[in-house]
Tab-separated table of C-alpha atoms in Angstrom:
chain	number	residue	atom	x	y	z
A	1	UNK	CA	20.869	-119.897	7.890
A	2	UNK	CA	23.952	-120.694	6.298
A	3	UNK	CA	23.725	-122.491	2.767
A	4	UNK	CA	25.581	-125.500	3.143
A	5	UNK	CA	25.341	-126.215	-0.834
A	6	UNK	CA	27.352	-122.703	-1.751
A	7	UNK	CA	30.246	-123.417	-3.602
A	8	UNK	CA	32.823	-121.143	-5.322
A	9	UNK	CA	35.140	-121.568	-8.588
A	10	UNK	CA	37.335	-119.775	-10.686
A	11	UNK	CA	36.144	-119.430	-14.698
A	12	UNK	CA	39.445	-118.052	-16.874
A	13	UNK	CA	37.300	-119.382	-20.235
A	14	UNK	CA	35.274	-116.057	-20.872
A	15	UNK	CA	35.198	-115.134	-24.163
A	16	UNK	CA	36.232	-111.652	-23.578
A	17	UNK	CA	39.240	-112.710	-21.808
A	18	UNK	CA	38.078	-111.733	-18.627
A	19	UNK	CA	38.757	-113.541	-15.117
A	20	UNK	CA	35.709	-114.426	-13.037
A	21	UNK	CA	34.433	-115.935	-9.979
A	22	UNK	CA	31.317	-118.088	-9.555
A	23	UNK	CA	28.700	-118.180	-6.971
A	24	UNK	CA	27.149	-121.397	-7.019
A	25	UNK	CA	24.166	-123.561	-5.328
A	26	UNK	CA	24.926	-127.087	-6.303
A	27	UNK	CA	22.173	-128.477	-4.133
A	28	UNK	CA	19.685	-130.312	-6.557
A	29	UNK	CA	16.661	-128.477	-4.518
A	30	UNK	CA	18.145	-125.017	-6.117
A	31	UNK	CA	17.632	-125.244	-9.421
A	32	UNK	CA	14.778	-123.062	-9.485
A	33	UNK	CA	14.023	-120.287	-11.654
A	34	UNK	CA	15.402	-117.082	-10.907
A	35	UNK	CA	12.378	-114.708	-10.323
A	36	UNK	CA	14.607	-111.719	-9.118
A	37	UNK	CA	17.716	-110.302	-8.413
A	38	UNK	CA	19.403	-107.477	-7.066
A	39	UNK	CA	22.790	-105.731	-5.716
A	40	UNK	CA	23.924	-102.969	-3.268
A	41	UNK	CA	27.414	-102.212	-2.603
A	42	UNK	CA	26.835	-104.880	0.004
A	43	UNK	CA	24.857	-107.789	-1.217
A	44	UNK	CA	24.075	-109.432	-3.945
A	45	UNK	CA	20.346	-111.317	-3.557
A	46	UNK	CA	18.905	-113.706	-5.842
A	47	UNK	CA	15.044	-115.000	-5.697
A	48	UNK	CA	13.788	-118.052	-6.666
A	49	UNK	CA	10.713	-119.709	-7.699
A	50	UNK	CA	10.765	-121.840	-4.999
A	51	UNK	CA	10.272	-119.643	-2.188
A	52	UNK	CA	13.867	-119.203	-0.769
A	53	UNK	CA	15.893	-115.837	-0.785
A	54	UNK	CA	19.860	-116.186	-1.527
A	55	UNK	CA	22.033	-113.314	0.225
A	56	UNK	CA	25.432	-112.884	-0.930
A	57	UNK	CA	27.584	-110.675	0.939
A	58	UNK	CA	30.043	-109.448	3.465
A	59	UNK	CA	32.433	-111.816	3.274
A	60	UNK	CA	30.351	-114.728	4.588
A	61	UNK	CA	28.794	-117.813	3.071
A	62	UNK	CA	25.307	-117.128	1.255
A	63	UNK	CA	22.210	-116.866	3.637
A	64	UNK	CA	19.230	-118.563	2.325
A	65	UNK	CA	15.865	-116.822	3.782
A	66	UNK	CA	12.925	-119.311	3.492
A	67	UNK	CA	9.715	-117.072	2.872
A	68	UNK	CA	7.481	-120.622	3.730
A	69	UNK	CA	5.725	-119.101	0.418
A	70	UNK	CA	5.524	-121.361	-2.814
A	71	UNK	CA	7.543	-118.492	-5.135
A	72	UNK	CA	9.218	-115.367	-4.188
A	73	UNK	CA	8.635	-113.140	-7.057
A	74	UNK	CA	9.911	-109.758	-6.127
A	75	UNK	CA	12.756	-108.401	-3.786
A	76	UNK	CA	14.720	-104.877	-2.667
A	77	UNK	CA	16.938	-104.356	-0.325
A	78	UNK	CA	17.962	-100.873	1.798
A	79	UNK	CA	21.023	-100.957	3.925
A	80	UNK	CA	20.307	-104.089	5.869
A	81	UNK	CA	16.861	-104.791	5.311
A	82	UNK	CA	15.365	-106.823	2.571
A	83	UNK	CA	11.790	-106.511	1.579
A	84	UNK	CA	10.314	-109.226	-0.561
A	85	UNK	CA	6.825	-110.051	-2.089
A	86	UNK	CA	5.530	-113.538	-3.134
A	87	UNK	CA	3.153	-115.291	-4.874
A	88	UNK	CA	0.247	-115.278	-2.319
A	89	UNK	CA	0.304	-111.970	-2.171
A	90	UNK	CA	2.525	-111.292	1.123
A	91	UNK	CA	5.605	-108.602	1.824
A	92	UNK	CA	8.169	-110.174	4.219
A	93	UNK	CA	10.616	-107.489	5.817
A	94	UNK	CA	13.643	-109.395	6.703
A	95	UNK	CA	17.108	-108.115	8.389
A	96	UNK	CA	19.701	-109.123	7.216
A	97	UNK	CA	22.396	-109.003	9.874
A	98	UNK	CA	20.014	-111.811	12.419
A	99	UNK	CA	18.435	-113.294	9.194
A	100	UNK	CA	15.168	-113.146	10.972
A	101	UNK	CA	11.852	-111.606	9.546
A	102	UNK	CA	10.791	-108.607	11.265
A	103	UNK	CA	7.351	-108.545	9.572
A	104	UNK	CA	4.611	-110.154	7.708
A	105	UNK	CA	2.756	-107.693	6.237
A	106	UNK	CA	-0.781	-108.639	4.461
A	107	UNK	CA	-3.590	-107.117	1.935
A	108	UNK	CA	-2.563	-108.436	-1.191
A	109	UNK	CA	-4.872	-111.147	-2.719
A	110	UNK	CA	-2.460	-111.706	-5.450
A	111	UNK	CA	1.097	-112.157	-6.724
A	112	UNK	CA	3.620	-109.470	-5.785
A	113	UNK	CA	5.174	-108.592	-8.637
A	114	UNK	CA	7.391	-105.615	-7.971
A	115	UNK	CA	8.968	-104.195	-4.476
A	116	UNK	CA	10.439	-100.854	-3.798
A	117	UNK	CA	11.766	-99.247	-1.638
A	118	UNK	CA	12.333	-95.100	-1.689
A	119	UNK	CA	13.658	-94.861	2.182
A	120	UNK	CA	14.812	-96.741	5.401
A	121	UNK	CA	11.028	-96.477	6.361
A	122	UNK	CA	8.771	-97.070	3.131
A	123	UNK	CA	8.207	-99.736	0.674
A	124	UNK	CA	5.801	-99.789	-2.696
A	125	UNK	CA	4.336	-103.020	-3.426
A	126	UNK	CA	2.699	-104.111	-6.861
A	127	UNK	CA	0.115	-106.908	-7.044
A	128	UNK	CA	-1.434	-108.858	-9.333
A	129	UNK	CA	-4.346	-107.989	-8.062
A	130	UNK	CA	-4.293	-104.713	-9.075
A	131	UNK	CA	-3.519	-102.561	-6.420
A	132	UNK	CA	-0.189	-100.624	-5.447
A	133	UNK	CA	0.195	-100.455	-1.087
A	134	UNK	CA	2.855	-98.128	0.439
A	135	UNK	CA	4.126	-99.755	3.354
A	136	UNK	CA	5.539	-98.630	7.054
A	137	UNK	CA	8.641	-100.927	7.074
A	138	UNK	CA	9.864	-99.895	10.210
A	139	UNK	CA	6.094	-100.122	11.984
A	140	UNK	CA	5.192	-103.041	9.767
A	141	UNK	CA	1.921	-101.701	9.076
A	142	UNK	CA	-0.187	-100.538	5.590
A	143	UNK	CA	0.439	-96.434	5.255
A	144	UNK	CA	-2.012	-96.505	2.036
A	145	UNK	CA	-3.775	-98.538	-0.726
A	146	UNK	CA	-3.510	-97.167	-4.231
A	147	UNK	CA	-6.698	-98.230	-5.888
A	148	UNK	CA	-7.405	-97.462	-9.683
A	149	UNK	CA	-6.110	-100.489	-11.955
A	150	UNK	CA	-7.790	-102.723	-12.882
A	151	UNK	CA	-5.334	-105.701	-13.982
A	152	UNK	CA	-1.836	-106.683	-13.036
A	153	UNK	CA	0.088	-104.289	-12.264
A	154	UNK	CA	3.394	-104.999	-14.201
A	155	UNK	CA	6.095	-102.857	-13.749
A	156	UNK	CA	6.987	-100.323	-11.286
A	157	UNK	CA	9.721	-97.182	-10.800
A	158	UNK	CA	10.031	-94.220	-8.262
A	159	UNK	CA	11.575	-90.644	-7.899
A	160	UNK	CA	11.112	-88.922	-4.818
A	161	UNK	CA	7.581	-88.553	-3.338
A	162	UNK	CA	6.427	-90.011	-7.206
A	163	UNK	CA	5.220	-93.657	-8.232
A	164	UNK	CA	4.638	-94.531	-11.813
A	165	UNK	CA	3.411	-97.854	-12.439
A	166	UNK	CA	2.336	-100.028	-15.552
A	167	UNK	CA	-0.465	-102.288	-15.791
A	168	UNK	CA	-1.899	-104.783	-18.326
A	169	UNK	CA	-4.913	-102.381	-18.320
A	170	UNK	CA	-2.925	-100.456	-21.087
A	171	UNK	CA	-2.688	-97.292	-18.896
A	172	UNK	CA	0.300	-96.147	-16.306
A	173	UNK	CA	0.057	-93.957	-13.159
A	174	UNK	CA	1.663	-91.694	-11.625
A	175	UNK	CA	0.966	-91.835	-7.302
A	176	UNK	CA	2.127	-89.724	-4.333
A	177	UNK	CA	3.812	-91.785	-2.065
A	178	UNK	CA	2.648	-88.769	0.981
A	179	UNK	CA	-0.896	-88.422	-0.508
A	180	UNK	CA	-1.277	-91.762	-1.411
A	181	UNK	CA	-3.327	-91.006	-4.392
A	182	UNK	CA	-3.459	-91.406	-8.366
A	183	UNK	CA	-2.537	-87.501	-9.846
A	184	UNK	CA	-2.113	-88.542	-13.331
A	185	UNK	CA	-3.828	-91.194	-15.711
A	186	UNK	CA	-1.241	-91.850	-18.680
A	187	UNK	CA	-3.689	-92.989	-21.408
A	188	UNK	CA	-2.657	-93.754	-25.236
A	189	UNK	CA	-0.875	-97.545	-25.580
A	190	UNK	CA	-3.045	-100.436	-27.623
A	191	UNK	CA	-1.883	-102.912	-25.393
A	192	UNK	CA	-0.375	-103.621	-21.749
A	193	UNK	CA	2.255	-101.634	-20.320
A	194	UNK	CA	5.392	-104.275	-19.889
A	195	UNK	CA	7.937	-101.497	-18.455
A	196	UNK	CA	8.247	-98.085	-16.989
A	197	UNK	CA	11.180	-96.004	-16.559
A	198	UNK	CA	11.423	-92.492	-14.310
A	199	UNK	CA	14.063	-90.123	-14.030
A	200	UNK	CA	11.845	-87.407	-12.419
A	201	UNK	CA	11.908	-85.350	-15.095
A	202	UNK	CA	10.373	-88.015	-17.764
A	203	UNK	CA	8.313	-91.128	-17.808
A	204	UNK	CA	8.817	-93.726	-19.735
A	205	UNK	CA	6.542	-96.695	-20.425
A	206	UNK	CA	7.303	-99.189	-23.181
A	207	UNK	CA	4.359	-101.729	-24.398
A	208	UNK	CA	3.537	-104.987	-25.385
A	209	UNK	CA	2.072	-103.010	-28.640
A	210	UNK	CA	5.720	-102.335	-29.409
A	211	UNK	CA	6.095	-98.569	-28.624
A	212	UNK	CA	7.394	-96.262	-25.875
A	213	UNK	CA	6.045	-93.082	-25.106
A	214	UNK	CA	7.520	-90.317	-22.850
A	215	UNK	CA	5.638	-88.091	-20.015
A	216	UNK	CA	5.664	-85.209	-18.328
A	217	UNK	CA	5.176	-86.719	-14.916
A	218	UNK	CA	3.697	-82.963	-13.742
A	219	UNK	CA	1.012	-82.756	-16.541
A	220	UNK	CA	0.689	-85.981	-17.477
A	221	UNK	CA	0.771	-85.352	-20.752
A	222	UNK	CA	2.129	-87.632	-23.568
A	223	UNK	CA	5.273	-85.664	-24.763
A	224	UNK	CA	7.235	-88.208	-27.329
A	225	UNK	CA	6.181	-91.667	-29.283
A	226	UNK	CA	8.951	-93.769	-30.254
A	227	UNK	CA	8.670	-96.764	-32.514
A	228	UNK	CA	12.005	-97.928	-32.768
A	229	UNK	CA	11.386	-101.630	-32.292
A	230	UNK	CA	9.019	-104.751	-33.974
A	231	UNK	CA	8.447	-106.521	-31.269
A	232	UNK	CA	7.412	-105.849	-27.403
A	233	UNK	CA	9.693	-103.471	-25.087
A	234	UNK	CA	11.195	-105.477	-22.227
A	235	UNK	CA	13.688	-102.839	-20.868
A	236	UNK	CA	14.170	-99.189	-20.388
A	237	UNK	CA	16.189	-97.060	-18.875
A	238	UNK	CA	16.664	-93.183	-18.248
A	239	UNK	CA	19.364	-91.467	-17.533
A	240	UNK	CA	20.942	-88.154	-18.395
A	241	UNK	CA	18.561	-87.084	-20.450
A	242	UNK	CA	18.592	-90.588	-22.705
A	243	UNK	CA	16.266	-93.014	-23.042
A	244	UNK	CA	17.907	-96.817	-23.886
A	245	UNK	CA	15.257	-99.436	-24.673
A	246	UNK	CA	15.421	-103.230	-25.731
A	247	UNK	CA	12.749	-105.183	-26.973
A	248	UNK	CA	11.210	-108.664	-27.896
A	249	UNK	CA	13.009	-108.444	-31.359
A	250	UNK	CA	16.653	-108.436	-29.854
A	251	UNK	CA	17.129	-104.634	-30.752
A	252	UNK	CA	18.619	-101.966	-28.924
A	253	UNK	CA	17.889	-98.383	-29.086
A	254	UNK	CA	18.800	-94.716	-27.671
A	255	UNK	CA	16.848	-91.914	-28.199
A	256	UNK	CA	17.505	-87.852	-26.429
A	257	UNK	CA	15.042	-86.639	-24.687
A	258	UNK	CA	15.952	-83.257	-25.344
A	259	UNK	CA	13.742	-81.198	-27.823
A	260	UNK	CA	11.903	-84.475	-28.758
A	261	UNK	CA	8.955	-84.327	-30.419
A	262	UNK	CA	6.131	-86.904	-31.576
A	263	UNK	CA	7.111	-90.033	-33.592
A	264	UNK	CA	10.380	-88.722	-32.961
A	265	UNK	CA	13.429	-91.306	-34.608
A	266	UNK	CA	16.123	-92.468	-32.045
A	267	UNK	CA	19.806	-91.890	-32.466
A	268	UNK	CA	20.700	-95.340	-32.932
A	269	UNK	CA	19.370	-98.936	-32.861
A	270	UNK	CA	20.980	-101.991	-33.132
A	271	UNK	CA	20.536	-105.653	-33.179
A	272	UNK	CA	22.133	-106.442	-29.984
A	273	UNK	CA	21.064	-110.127	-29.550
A	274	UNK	CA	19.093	-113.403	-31.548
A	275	UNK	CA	16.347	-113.436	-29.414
A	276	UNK	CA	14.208	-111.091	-26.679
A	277	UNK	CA	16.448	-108.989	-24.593
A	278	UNK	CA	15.800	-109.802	-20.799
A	279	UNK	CA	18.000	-107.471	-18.846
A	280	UNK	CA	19.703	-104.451	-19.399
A	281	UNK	CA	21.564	-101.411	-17.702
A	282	UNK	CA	23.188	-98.921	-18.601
A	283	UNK	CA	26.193	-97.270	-16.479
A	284	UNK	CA	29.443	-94.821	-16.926
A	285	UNK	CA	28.673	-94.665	-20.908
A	286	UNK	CA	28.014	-98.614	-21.572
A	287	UNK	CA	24.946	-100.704	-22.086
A	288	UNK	CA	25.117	-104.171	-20.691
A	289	UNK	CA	22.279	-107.079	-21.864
A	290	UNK	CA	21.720	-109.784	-21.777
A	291	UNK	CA	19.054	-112.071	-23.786
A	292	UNK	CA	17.089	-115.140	-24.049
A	293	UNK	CA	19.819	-116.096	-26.763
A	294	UNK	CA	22.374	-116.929	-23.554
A	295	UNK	CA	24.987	-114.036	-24.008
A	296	UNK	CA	26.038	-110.945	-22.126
A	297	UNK	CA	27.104	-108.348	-23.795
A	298	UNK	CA	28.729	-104.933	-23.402
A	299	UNK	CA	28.668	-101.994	-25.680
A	300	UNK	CA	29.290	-97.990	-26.426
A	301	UNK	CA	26.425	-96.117	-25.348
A	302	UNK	CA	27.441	-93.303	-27.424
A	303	UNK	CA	27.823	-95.020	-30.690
A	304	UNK	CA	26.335	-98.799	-30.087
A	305	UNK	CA	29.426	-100.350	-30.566
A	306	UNK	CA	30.193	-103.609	-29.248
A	307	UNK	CA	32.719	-103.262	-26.454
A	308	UNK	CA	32.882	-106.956	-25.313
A	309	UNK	CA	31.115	-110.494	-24.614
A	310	UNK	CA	31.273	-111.887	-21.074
A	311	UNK	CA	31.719	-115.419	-21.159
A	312	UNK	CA	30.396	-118.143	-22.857
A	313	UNK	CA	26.738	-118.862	-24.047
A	314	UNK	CA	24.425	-119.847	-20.973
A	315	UNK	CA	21.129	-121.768	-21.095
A	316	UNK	CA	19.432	-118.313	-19.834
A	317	UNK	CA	20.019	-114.645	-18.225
A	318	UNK	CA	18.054	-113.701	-16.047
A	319	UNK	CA	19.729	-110.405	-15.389
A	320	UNK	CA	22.642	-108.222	-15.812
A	321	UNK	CA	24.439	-105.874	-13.455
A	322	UNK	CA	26.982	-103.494	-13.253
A	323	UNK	CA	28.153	-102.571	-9.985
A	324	UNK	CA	31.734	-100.363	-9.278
A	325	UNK	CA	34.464	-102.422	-11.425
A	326	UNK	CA	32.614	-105.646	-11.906
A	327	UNK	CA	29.685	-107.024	-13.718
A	328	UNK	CA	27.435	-109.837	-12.113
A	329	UNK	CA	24.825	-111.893	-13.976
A	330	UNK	CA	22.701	-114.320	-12.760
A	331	UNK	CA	21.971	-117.199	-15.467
A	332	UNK	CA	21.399	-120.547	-15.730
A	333	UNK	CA	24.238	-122.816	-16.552
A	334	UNK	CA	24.007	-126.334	-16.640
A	335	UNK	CA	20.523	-126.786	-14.910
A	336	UNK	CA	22.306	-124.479	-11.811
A	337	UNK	CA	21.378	-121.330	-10.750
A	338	UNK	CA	24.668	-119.193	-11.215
A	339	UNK	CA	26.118	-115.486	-10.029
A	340	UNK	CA	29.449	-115.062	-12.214
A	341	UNK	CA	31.199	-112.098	-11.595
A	342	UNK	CA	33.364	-110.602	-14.335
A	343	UNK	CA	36.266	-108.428	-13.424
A	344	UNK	CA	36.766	-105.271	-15.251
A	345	UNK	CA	36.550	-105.454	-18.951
A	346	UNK	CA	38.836	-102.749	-19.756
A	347	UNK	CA	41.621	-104.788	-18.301
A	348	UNK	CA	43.261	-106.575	-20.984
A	349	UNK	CA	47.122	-107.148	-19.363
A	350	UNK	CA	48.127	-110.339	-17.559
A	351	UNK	CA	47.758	-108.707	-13.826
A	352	UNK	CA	46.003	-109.791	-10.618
A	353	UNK	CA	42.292	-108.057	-10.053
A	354	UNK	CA	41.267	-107.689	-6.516
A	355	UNK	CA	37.326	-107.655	-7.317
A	356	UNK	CA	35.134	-105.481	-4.898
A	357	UNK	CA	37.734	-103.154	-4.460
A	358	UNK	CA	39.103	-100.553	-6.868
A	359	UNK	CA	42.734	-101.844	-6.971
A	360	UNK	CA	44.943	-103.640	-9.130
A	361	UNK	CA	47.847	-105.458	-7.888
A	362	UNK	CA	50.772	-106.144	-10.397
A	363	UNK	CA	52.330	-109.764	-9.916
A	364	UNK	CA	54.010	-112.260	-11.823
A	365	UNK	CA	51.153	-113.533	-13.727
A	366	UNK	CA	52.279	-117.161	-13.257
A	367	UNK	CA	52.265	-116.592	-9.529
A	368	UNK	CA	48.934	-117.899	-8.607
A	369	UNK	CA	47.605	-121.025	-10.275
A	370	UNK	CA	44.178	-121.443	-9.018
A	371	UNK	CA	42.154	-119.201	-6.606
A	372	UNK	CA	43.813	-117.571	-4.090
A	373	UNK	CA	41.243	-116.103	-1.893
A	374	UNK	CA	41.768	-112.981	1.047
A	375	UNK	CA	38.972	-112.025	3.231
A	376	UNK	CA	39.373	-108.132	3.959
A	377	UNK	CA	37.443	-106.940	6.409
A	378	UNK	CA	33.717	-107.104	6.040
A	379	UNK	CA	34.122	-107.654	2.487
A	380	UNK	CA	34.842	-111.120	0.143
A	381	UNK	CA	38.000	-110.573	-2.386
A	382	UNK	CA	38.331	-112.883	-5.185
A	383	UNK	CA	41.959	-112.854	-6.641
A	384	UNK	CA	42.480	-114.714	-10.243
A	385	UNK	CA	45.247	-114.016	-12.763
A	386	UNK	CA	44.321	-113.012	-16.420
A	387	UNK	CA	44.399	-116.306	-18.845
A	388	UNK	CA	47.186	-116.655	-20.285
């Protein structure tokens, strides 16, 4: 269904400067916590703890999927079908264009934490209860149940026919989707796993005993420990080559993977925010985070230089994203559940910005005094001017 309570609004206060548009649920009922959230070049969804599923996309009003669950905790979505897990254990498959569910799919006894998805046809699910399940999302049946953990299974990342997930056992593993069996045991953390990260060349898994250590996900065996932060590791990510890491402490660090050897030191670390770091991602040679502290932030991933703040301080981010010329958080602003959208931040010059698309259209920057808004085909565009 349509959300009646979606409203939109134009925010020229960022403290970067930076025009944005707002995606809003003022309905009382929706001030939930936000348990998940993701984007394609499509949608936008948002989970929440009280069992409803917010799609944002192609040029409509938000859809709100009701699970009939008590908390959806996990989400993905592939073209246009979303999978989601929830707190009693089920994975919904859902399409997107009818809004229906297709399936119900059973087994779990516990939470679903993580969902993903690696094609049009299969989904990974991680419970609670300990187990992994590789789902037919097409058939809507159970292809396999990965068996070997034996707590709650944490965190969760793919590459190709390769799972790796982290558990509060203190061990990751590394699964074949095909085989549907456990070919590595990663042994050596003092405490639970709290993220992985898996580029298919390395693994990374950073711990509530506040270290990360790097894989080989063919051997299995430990390559690289890093002890660049005090506190626990909340986010990794891999890519080129790089590991980028945030932690508990409000630090963020890089290390190179290349040539790295044991208790290796990482290029840089930096105190990137007050408090624990809850979402980060790094794209096109920036990190973007955001923390418990209520800021976004931007910076160099070459140097760790801070590039910019988006907006203002927020009761709480719940994630960050960075997605072709805009960035999209989801926080919590004035008990509300928000999206903001921030148009590109290396636009500095009074112009218009047609988000969503990769154009800029020079006007008189006094032209348009409020939100002017354009619906191109299949696809919402937000037009502001820069603040004077």
């Amino acid at each position: 269904m349509t959300d009646p309570s979606f409203a939109q609004s134009a925010d020229t206060s960022s403290a970067a400067g930076h025009p944005r548009f707002r995606l809003r649920l003022d309905n009382d009922k929706l001030r939930g916590r936000v348990t998940d959230f993701c984007s394609t070049d499509d949608y936008i969804v948002m989970t929440l703890d009280d069992g409803k599923i917010h799609v944002f996309g192609n040029g409509e009003k938000p859809k709100v999927l009701d699970s009939q669950s008590k908390a959806v905790w996990s989400a993905a979505v592939w073209g246009k079908t979303l999978v989601s897990g929830d707190r009693e254990g089920d994975v919904r498959v859902w399409d997107l264009d009818s809004e229906q569910q297709l399936h119900k799919l059973t087994g779990h006894t516990a939470t679903v934490r993580r969902i993903k998805i690696s094609d049009a046809n299969t989904a990974i699910s991680a419970s609670r209860d300990g187990t992994l399940r590789i789902w037919n999302i097409a058939e809507g049946c159970c292809r396999h149940v990965l068996e070997g953990h034996t707590a709650s299974v944490r965190s969760l990342a793919f590459s190709g026919d390769l799972i790796v997930s982290g558990c509060d056992d203190e061990t990751a593993r590394v699964w074949s989707i095909t085989q549907g069996r456990c070919l590595h045991l990663l042994q050596g953390h003092q405490e639970g796993i709290f993220v992985v990260a898996f580029d298919g060349k390395h693994i990374a898994t950073g711990s509530i005993d506040k270290s990360i250590r790097i894989w080989s996900p063919e051997t299995g065996e430990c390559m690289a420990v890093l002890r660049a932060h005090k506190a626990l590791v909340s986010r990794l990510e891999l890519q080129d080559g790089v590991l980028t890491s945030a932690a508990a402490d409000g630090t963020i660090s890089t290390s190179s993977l290349k040539g790295l050897e044991l208790s290796s030191s990482p290029n840089y670390t930096i105190s990137g925010h007050g408090n624990s770091i809850t979402s980060l991602q790094v794209k096109d040679g920036r990190i973007y985070s955001g923390g418990s502290d209520g800021l976004v932030k931007v910076w160099n991933a070459q140097d760790g230089t801070l590039v910019a703040q988006i907006g203002q301080k927020v009761e709480a981010v719940y994630n960050v994203l960075s997605r072709d010329d805009e960035v999209i958080v989801a926080v919590a602003r004035d008990g509300h559940c928000l999206i903001e959208v921030s148009a590109p931040i290396a636009i500095y010059e009074p112009q218009l910005i047609a988000t969503n698309t990769h154009h800029l259209h020079k006007l008189d920057p006094g032209y348009f005094s409020r939100e002017a808004f354009i619906n191109y085909p299949a696809r919402q565009v937000f037009y502001y001017t820069s603040p004077n």
